[in-house]
Coordinates of C-alpha atoms (C1' of nucleotides) in Angstrom, one line a residue:
Chain A
M25 CA -40.9 250.9 139.8
P26 CA -38.9 247.8 140.2
E27 CA -37.7 245.3 137.7
L28 CA -34.0 244.8 136.9
P29 CA -33.5 248.1 135.1
D30 CA -35.1 250.2 137.9
V31 CA -33.2 248.3 140.6
E32 CA -30.0 248.8 138.6
I33 CA -30.6 252.6 138.5
T34 CA -31.3 252.4 142.3
R35 CA -28.0 250.6 142.8
R36 CA -26.1 253.4 141.0
D37 CA -27.9 256.0 143.1
L38 CA -27.1 254.2 146.4
K39 CA -23.5 253.7 145.3
R40 CA -23.0 257.4 144.8
W41 CA -24.8 258.3 147.9
L42 CA -23.5 255.7 150.3
V43 CA -20.1 254.2 149.4
G44 CA -17.6 255.7 151.8
A45 CA -20.3 257.3 153.9
I46 CA -20.5 257.0 157.7
V47 CA -23.9 256.3 159.2
T48 CA -24.8 258.9 161.9
A49 CA -28.4 257.7 162.4
A50 CA -30.5 254.8 161.1
D51 CA -34.1 253.9 161.8
T52 CA -37.0 251.8 160.7
R53 CA -40.0 250.9 162.7
D54 CA -41.6 248.7 160.1
A55 CA -41.8 245.1 161.3
R56 CA -43.3 244.0 158.0
L57 CA -40.4 245.0 155.9
S58 CA -37.8 243.6 158.3
R59 CA -39.7 240.3 158.9
P60 CA -38.9 238.0 160.4
A61 CA -36.3 240.0 162.3
S62 CA -37.0 242.9 164.7
P63 CA -36.8 246.3 163.1
R64 CA -34.5 247.4 165.9
A65 CA -31.7 245.2 164.4
F66 CA -31.5 247.7 161.5
A67 CA -30.2 250.6 163.6
R68 CA -28.0 248.3 165.6
A69 CA -26.3 247.0 162.5
L70 CA -25.8 250.4 160.8
L71 CA -25.0 253.0 163.4
G72 CA -21.3 254.1 163.1
R73 CA -20.6 251.9 160.1
T74 CA -19.2 252.8 156.7
F75 CA -20.7 251.5 153.5
E76 CA -18.1 249.7 151.3
R77 CA -20.1 248.4 148.3
V78 CA -23.6 248.3 146.8
E79 CA -24.3 245.1 144.9
R80 CA -27.3 243.9 142.9
R81 CA -28.5 240.5 141.8
G82 CA -31.8 240.6 139.9
K83 CA -34.2 242.6 142.0
W84 CA -32.2 242.3 145.2
L85 CA -29.8 245.0 146.5
R86 CA -27.1 244.2 149.0
L87 CA -25.2 247.0 150.8
D88 CA -21.9 245.8 152.4
L89 CA -20.7 247.4 155.6
D90 CA -17.1 247.8 156.8
D91 CA -17.6 245.3 159.6
G92 CA -18.8 242.6 157.4
G93 CA -22.5 243.3 158.0
K94 CA -24.9 243.3 155.0
V95 CA -28.1 245.1 154.3
F96 CA -30.6 243.5 151.9
S97 CA -33.2 245.6 150.1
H98 CA -36.0 244.4 147.8
L99 CA -38.3 247.1 146.5
G100 CA -41.4 244.9 146.1
M101 CA -43.9 246.7 143.9
T102 CA -43.7 250.3 145.2
G103 CA -40.4 250.6 147.0
G104 CA -37.7 253.2 146.3
W105 CA -34.7 255.1 147.8
V106 CA -34.3 258.8 147.7
R107 CA -31.8 261.3 149.0
V108 CA -33.0 264.3 150.9
T109 CA -31.7 266.7 153.6
I110 CA -31.3 265.6 157.1
A111 CA -34.1 267.9 158.1
A112 CA -36.5 266.9 155.4
P113 CA -39.9 266.0 156.9
V114 CA -40.9 262.3 157.0
A115 CA -42.6 261.7 153.7
R116 CA -45.9 259.8 153.4
F117 CA -45.0 256.1 153.2
E118 CA -41.4 256.6 154.4
R119 CA -40.4 253.4 156.1
A120 CA -36.7 253.8 156.9
R121 CA -34.0 256.4 157.0
I122 CA -30.2 256.3 156.9
D123 CA -28.5 259.6 157.8
V124 CA -24.9 259.7 156.7
V125 CA -21.8 262.0 156.3
L126 CA -19.7 261.7 153.1
R127 CA -16.8 264.0 152.4
G128 CA -18.0 266.5 155.0
R129 CA -21.6 266.6 153.7
A130 CA -24.5 265.3 155.8
Y131 CA -27.7 264.1 154.3
S132 CA -30.4 261.5 154.6
V133 CA -31.2 258.5 152.4
R134 CA -34.8 257.4 152.8
Y135 CA -36.8 254.3 151.8
T136 CA -40.4 254.8 150.9
D137 CA -42.8 252.0 150.1
A138 CA -46.6 252.5 150.0
R139 CA -47.7 248.8 149.7
R140 CA -44.8 247.4 151.8
F141 CA -44.3 244.4 149.6
G142 CA -40.5 245.2 149.8
R143 CA -38.0 243.8 152.3
L144 CA -35.3 245.5 154.4
L145 CA -33.0 243.0 156.2
V146 CA -29.7 243.1 158.0
G147 CA -27.4 240.2 158.7
R148 CA -23.9 238.8 158.4
E149 CA -24.6 236.1 155.9
D150 CA -26.2 236.1 152.4
I151 CA -29.8 235.3 152.7
A152 CA -31.4 232.3 151.0
D153 CA -33.4 234.4 148.5
W154 CA -30.1 236.0 147.3
N155 CA -28.3 232.7 146.9
A156 CA -31.2 231.1 145.0
L157 CA -31.1 233.6 142.2
G158 CA -30.2 232.5 138.7
P159 CA -28.0 234.5 136.3
D160 CA -28.4 238.2 136.0
L161 CA -28.8 239.1 132.4
L162 CA -27.0 242.5 132.8
A163 CA -24.0 241.1 134.7
E164 CA -23.5 237.6 133.4
G165 CA -23.5 235.7 130.2
V166 CA -26.2 233.1 129.6
D167 CA -25.3 229.5 129.3
V168 CA -27.5 228.7 126.3
G169 CA -27.2 225.0 126.8
R170 CA -28.3 225.2 130.3
F171 CA -31.2 227.5 129.5
S172 CA -32.2 225.1 126.7
D173 CA -32.4 222.3 129.2
V174 CA -34.6 224.3 131.5
L175 CA -36.9 225.1 128.6
A176 CA -37.0 221.4 127.5
K177 CA -37.9 220.3 131.0
G178 CA -41.4 221.7 131.2
R179 CA -44.6 222.4 129.4
R180 CA -44.9 225.5 131.5
A181 CA -45.4 228.6 129.3
V182 CA -42.1 230.2 128.3
K183 CA -43.1 233.5 129.9
E184 CA -43.6 231.8 133.3
I185 CA -40.2 230.1 132.9
V186 CA -38.3 233.3 132.3
M187 CA -40.0 235.0 135.2
D188 CA -38.8 232.3 137.6
Q189 CA -36.1 234.1 139.6
R190 CA -34.0 230.9 139.7
V191 CA -33.9 231.0 135.8
F192 CA -33.2 234.6 135.2
A193 CA -32.8 237.0 138.2
G194 CA -34.6 240.3 137.7
V195 CA -37.1 239.4 135.0
G196 CA -40.6 240.5 135.9
N197 CA -43.8 240.9 134.1
I198 CA -42.8 243.9 132.0
L199 CA -39.4 242.6 131.0
A200 CA -40.8 239.1 130.2
T201 CA -43.6 240.6 128.0
E202 CA -41.3 243.1 126.2
G203 CA -38.4 240.6 125.9
L204 CA -40.5 237.9 124.3
W205 CA -42.0 240.4 121.9
M206 CA -38.5 241.4 120.9
A207 CA -37.6 237.7 120.5
R208 CA -40.7 237.2 118.3
I209 CA -41.8 234.3 120.5
D210 CA -45.3 233.7 121.7
P211 CA -45.3 233.9 125.5
R212 CA -47.8 231.0 125.7
S213 CA -45.4 228.6 124.0
P214 CA -44.7 225.6 126.2
G215 CA -41.0 225.5 127.1
N216 CA -40.6 222.0 125.6
T217 CA -41.6 223.3 122.2
L218 CA -38.6 225.7 122.1
L219 CA -35.9 223.1 121.8
L220 CA -33.6 224.7 119.3
P221 CA -30.5 226.4 120.6
A222 CA -31.6 229.3 118.4
D223 CA -34.8 229.7 120.5
A224 CA -32.9 229.9 123.8
R225 CA -30.5 232.4 122.2
A226 CA -33.3 234.5 120.8
I227 CA -35.1 234.7 124.2
A228 CA -31.9 235.6 126.1
R229 CA -31.2 238.3 123.5
G230 CA -34.7 239.6 123.5
L231 CA -34.6 240.0 127.3
R232 CA -31.2 241.7 127.2
R233 CA -32.5 244.1 124.5
A234 CA -35.5 244.9 126.6
I235 CA -33.2 245.6 129.6
A236 CA -30.9 247.8 127.5
H237 CA -33.9 249.7 126.1
E238 CA -35.3 250.5 129.5
L239 CA -32.0 251.4 131.0
A240 CA -31.3 253.8 128.1
D241 CA -34.8 255.3 128.6
R242 CA -34.2 255.8 132.4
K243 CA -31.1 257.9 131.5
Q244 CA -33.2 260.4 129.7
Y245 CA -36.4 260.6 131.6
T246 CA -37.5 260.0 135.2
D247 CA -41.0 259.0 134.4
G248 CA -41.0 258.0 130.8
R249 CA -41.7 254.4 131.3
A250 CA -45.2 254.1 129.8
D251 CA -44.1 255.6 126.5
S252 CA -41.0 253.5 126.1
L253 CA -42.7 250.1 126.2
F254 CA -43.7 248.4 123.0
V255 CA -46.4 246.0 124.0
Y256 CA -46.8 245.9 127.8
G257 CA -50.2 247.4 128.7
R258 CA -51.0 248.0 125.1
A259 CA -53.4 245.1 124.3
G260 CA -55.9 246.3 121.7
Q261 CA -53.5 248.7 120.1
P262 CA -51.6 247.9 116.9
C263 CA -48.3 246.0 117.1
P264 CA -45.5 248.5 116.6
R265 CA -43.7 246.0 114.4
C266 CA -46.4 244.5 112.2
G267 CA -49.6 246.4 112.9
T268 CA -51.6 243.4 114.1
R269 CA -54.0 244.2 117.0
L270 CA -52.1 243.2 120.2
S271 CA -53.8 240.4 122.2
K272 CA -54.0 239.8 125.9
V273 CA -53.8 236.6 127.9
V274 CA -53.2 235.8 131.6
L275 CA -50.2 233.6 132.3
G276 CA -49.2 232.5 135.8
G277 CA -51.8 235.0 137.0
R278 CA -50.1 237.9 135.3
T279 CA -51.6 239.9 132.4
T280 CA -49.6 239.5 129.3
A281 CA -49.7 241.4 126.0
F282 CA -48.4 239.8 122.8
C283 CA -48.8 240.0 119.0
G284 CA -50.5 237.1 117.4
G285 CA -49.1 238.2 114.1
C286 CA -45.4 238.2 114.6
Q287 CA -44.7 236.3 117.8
V288 CA -44.5 232.7 116.7
R289 CA -45.9 229.7 118.6
R290 CA -44.4 226.4 117.5
P291 CA -46.7 223.4 117.5
Chain B
dC12 C1' -67.7 251.4 143.4
dG13 C1' -65.0 247.8 140.8
dG14 C1' -61.0 246.5 138.7
dC15 C1' -56.2 246.5 138.0
dA16 C1' -51.2 247.1 139.3
dT17 C1' -43.7 246.6 138.0
dG18 C1' -43.6 241.1 143.3
dT19 C1' -43.6 237.3 146.4
dT20 C1' -45.5 233.7 149.4
dG21 C1' -48.3 230.2 151.3
dC22 C1' -52.1 227.0 151.0
dG23 C1' -55.0 223.4 149.1
dC24 C1' -55.1 220.0 145.9
dA25 C1' -53.7 216.9 142.0
Chain C
dT22 C1' -41.7 215.5 146.0
dT23 C1' -43.4 218.6 142.4
dG24 C1' -46.2 221.6 140.3
dC25 C1' -50.3 224.4 139.5
dG26 C1' -53.9 227.8 140.4
dC27 C1' -55.3 231.1 143.3
dA28 C1' -55.8 234.1 147.3
dA29 C1' -53.4 237.1 150.1
dC30 C1' -50.5 241.0 151.3
dA31 C1' -51.6 247.0 151.4
dT32 C1' -52.4 250.8 148.9
dG33 C1' -53.0 253.9 144.8
dC34 C1' -55.1 255.1 140.7
dC35 C1' -58.3 255.1 136.8

DNA sequence: CGGCATGTTGCGCA
DNA sequence: TTGCGCAACATGCC
């Protein structure tokens, strides 16, 4: 599920379902998701409250309550929010529920997460993980000069740099792979070989295009992801742009597909 | 059975 | 102090 486009779709869902809604019941028993706090704090913070806003930065969601409380949700690898009836049975891997009333209608918003790499936190202050995030490519403009400086600083591969959440919030393995292909830049290129302002601009633009492409795709399909990607997971197949056989390499421990024919690597 | 997976974190070591 | 590589987390799926 979750990189920036999926989390953005989730934000829009939660906004529709929750803003203005009053919480009639809330529960999670999962100490892993709420770590390091007790899962009991979840119900305590939510019961009787009204949601005022649903915000997103990168892969993090923040739900703001009418008393100043905040709920932070990170979907990890397999997390997701769904809306069901109050009486719906507990789904396999359901980890939390928020029952609400909105405009006279009662229903339940449930969080499911098989692997439990996600987080579900309540508090009154923004958490450190939220504050440390870099610019969100969907919400903010990119300061090309600043990004250029970040690139110049390291010999780290450019793909690892753009996946650093302090550099661009929300860019994960799929977006980085797709965005660099769109930018025609080899993901292995050391940052300090991409010194031209044009390089920084091309990368930011490629990532934005990858985000827009996936968001547009989500509007049409619910499970069309695999078919909408150009190179991710397609090593061995022909490049959709130039026909060269797509290569595979591991960067920062993550599998990366790229085209040796049209993604340039500067010496 | 083995290998891989959209994310993050912590540890050992240079 | 910084950074890098890698295992770990928990589970599904091919």
